[in-house]
CSV table of C-alpha atoms in Angstrom, one decimal:
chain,number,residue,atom,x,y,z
A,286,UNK,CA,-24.8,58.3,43.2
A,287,UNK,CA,-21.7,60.5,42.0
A,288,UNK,CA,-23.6,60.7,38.6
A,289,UNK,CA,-20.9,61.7,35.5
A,290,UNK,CA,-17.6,62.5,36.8
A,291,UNK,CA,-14.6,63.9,34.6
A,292,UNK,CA,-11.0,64.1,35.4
A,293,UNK,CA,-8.9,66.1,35.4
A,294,UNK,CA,-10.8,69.2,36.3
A,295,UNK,CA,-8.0,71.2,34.6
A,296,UNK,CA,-4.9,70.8,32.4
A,297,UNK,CA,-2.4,72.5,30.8
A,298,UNK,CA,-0.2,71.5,27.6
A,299,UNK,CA,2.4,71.8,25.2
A,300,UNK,CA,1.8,72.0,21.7
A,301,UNK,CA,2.5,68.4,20.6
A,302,UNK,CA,1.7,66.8,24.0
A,303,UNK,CA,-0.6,64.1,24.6
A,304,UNK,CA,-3.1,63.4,27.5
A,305,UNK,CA,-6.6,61.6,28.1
A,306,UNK,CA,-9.8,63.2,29.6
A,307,UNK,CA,-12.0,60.1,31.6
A,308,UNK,CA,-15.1,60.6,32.0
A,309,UNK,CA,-16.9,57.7,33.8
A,310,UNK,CA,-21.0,57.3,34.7
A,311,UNK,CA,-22.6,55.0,37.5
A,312,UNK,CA,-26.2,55.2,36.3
A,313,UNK,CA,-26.2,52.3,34.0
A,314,UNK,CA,-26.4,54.6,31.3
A,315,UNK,CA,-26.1,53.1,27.6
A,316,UNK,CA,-25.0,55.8,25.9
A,317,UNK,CA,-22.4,58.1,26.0
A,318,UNK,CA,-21.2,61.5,24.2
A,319,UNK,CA,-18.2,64.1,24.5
A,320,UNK,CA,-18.3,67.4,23.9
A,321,UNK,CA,-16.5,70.8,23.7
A,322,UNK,CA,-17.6,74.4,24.6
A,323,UNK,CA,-15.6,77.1,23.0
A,324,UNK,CA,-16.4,80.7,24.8
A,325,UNK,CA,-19.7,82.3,23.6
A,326,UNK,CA,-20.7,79.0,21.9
A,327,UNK,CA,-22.7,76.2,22.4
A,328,UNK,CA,-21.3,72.3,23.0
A,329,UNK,CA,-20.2,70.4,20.0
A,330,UNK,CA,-20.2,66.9,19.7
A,331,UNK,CA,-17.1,65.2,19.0
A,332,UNK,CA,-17.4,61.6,19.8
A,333,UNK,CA,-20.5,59.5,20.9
A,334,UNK,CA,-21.2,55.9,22.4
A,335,UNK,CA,-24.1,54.6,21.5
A,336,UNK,CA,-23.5,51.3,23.6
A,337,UNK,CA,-21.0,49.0,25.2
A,338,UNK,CA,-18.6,48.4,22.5
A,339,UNK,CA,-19.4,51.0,19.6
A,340,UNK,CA,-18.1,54.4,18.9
A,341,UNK,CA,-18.8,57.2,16.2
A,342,UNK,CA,-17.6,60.7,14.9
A,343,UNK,CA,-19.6,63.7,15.9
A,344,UNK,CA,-19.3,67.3,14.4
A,345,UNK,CA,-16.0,67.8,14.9
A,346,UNK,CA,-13.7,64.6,15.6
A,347,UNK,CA,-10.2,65.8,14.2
A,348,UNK,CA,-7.4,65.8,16.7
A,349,UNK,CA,-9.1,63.2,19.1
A,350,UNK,CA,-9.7,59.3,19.7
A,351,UNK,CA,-12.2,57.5,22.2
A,352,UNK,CA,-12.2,54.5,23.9
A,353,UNK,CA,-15.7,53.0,25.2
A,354,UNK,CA,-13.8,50.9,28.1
A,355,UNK,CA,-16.7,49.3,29.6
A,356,UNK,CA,-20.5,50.7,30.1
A,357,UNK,CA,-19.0,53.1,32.7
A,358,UNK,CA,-16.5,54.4,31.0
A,359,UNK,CA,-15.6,56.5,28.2
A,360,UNK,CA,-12.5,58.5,27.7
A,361,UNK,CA,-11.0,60.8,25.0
A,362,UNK,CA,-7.7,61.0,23.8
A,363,UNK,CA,-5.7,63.6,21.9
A,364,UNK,CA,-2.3,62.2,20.1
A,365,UNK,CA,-0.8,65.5,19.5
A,366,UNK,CA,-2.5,69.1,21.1
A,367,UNK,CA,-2.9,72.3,19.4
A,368,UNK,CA,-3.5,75.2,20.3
A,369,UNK,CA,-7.4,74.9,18.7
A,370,UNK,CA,-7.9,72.1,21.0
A,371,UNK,CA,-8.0,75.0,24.0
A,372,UNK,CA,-11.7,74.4,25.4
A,373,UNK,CA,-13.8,73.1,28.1
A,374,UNK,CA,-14.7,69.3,27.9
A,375,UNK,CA,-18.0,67.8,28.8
A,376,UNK,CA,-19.0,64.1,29.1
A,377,UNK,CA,-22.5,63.4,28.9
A,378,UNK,CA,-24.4,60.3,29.5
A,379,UNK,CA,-28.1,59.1,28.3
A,380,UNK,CA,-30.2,56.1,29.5
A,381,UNK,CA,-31.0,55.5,25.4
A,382,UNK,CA,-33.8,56.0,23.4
A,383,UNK,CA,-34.1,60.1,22.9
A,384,UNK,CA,-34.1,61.2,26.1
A,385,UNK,CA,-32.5,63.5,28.3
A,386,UNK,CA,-28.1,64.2,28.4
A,387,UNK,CA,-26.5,64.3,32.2
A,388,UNK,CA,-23.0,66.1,32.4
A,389,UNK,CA,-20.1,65.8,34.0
A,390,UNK,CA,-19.0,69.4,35.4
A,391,UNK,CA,-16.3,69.6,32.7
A,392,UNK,CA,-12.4,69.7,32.0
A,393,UNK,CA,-10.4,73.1,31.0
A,394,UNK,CA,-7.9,72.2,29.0
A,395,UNK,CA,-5.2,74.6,27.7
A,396,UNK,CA,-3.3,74.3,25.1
A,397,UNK,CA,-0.2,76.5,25.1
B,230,UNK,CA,-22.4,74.0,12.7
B,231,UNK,CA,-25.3,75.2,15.3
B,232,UNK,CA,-28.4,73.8,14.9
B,233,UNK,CA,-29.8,76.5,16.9
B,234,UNK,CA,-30.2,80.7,17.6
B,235,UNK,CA,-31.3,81.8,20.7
B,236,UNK,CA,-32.7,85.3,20.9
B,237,UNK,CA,-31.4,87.4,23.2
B,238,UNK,CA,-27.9,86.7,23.2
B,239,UNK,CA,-28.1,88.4,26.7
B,240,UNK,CA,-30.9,89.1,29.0
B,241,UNK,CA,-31.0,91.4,32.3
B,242,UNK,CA,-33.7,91.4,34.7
B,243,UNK,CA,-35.0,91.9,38.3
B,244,UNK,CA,-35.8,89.2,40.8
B,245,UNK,CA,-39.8,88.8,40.8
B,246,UNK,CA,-39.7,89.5,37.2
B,247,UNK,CA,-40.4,86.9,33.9
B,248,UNK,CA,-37.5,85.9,31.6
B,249,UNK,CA,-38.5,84.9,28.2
B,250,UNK,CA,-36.3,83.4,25.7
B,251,UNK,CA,-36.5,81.9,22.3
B,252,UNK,CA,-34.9,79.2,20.2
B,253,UNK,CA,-34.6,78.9,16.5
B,254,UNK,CA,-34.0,75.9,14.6
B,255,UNK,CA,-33.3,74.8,11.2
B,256,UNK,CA,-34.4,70.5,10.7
B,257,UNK,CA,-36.8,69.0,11.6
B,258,UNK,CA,-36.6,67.7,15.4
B,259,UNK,CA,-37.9,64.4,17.6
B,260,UNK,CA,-37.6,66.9,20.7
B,261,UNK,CA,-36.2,70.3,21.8
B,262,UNK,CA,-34.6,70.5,25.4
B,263,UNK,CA,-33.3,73.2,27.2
B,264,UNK,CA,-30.6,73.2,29.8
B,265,UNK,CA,-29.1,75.7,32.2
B,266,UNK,CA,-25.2,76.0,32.8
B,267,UNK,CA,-24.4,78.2,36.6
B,268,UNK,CA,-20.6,79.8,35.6
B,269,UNK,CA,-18.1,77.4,35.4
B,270,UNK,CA,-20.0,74.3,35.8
B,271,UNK,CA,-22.0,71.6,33.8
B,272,UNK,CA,-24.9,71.5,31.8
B,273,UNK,CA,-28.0,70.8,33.8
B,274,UNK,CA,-31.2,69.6,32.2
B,275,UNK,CA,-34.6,71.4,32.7
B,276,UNK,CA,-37.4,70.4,30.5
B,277,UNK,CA,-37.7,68.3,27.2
B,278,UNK,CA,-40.5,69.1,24.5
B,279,UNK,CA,-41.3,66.1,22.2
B,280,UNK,CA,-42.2,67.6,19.0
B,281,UNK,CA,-46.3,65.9,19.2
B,282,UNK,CA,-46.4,68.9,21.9
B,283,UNK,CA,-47.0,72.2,21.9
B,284,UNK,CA,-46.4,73.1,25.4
B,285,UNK,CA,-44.7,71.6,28.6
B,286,UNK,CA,-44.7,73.0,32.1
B,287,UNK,CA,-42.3,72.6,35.0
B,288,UNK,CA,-42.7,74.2,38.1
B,289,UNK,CA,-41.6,78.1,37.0
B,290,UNK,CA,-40.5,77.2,34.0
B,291,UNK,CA,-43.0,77.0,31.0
B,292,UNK,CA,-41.6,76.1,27.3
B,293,UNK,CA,-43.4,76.3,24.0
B,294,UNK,CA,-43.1,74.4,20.4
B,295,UNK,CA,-44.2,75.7,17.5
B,296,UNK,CA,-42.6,72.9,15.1
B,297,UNK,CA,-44.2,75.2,11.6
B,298,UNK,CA,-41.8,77.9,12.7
B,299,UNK,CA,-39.2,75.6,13.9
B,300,UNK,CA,-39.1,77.7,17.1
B,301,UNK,CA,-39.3,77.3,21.0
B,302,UNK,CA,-39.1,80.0,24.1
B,303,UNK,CA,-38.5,79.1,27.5
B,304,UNK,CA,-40.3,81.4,30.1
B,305,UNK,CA,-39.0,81.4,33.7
B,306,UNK,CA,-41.6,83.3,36.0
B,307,UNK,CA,-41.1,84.8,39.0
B,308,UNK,CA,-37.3,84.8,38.6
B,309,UNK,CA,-35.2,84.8,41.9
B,310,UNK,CA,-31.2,85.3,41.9
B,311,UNK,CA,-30.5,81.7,41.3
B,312,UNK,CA,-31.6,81.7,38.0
B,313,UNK,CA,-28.6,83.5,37.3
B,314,UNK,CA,-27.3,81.4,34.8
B,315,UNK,CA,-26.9,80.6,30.7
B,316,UNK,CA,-29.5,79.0,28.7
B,317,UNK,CA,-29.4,76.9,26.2
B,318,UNK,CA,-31.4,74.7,24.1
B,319,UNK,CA,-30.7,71.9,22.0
B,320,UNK,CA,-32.1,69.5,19.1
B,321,UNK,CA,-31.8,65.9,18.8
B,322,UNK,CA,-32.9,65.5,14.4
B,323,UNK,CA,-35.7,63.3,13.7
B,324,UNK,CA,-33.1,61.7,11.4
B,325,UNK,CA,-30.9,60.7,14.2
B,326,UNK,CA,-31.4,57.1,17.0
B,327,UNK,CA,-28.7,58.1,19.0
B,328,UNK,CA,-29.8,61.0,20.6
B,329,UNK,CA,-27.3,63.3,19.0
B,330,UNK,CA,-28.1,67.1,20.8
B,331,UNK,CA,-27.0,70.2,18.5
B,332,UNK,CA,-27.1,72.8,20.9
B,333,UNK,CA,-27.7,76.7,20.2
B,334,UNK,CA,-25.0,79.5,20.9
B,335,UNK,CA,-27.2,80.7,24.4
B,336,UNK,CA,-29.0,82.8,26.2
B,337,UNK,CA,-27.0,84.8,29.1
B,338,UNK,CA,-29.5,85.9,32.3
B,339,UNK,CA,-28.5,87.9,35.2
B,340,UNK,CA,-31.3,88.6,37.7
B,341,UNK,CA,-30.5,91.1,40.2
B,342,UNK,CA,-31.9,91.2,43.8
């Protein structure tokens, strides 16, 4: 069991440039969750997957799109970096029900 | 916004030593969990606390609810090197189904050999 995995592990870009973070889970896990970890701060949600097939805004969704692909999958999407968008991404996955988050070991993105 | 303080912001202590570390919170909560994050790596879940409890044990680590004060701490006995790591704990709202975590800002422990 790999459990969450995340790629890339780093990336740079230009203002204005466009990438996706994957983030995929093999625990049969229903829902899904990304989140961003600015220094000194805790993680903030931007985007969660409640199940197969639905997606919702977090805290702070500006700048980004998801894409629930199947149950393993979940990826996140920015059109156009900024700057701001400078952080470290997490994935997180959750059986459902209100239990306990598993993370994937993050992305550094820069944003230059 | 951040659901949650922790209290320190920053903690420094010997091996053998306790670490003791606290969580405020500002709605009310279906469960508090705490999770540790080693430098440059991902979150890692320790313990969950449902908010019907008071206190939880796991192995060294020993966390407490007090739901009237909207508060929790997170005592690590008998810390060892590898504890080395930040702390932090985070909400899910009794108002929320989807498991939704608002995390706190951290707690930062060093233990020394």
């Amino acid at each position: 069991n790999a459990g969450v995995t995340q790629t890339p592990k780093f990336q740079v870009l230009k203002t204005g440039q466009s990438m996706t973070l994957q983030c995929a889970q093999d625990m049969n896990h229903n829902s899904m969750y990304w989140y961003r970890q600015d220094p000194g701060m805790g993680l903030r949600l931007i985007y969660y997957s409640a199940s197969e097939g639905t997606t919702d805004k977090g805290e702070v969704p500006n700048g980004y799109n998801v894409s629930r692909l199947n149950k393993r999958e979940f990826s996140l999407r920015l059109e156009s970096a900024a700057p701001s968008q400078t952080s470290v991404y997490f994935c997180a996955s959750m059986r459902g029900g209100l239990y306990e988050q598993y993370f994937g070991p993050g992305t550094r993105l820069t944003v230059t | 916004s951040q659901q949650g303080e922790e209290d320190p912001q920053a903690l420094s202590i010997q091996e053998g030593e306790n670490a003791t570390m606290n969580c405020s919170y500002k709605t009310s909560i279906n469960n508090l969990q705490w999770y540790r994050q080693n430098s440059g790596r991902g979150l890692v879940h320790l313990i969950l606390i449902r908010s019907n409890e008071r206190e939880k044990h796991s192995g060294r680590l020993r966390v407490t609810l007090d739901t009237s004060k909207k508060s929790s701490s997170l005592l690590i006995t008998a810390s060892r090197a590898a504890d080395t790591a930040s702390y932090f704990c985070a909400t899910v709202a009794t108002t929320d189904s989807w498991g939704k975590l608002q995390f706190g800002a951290g707690t930062q422990v060093v233990v020394t050999p």
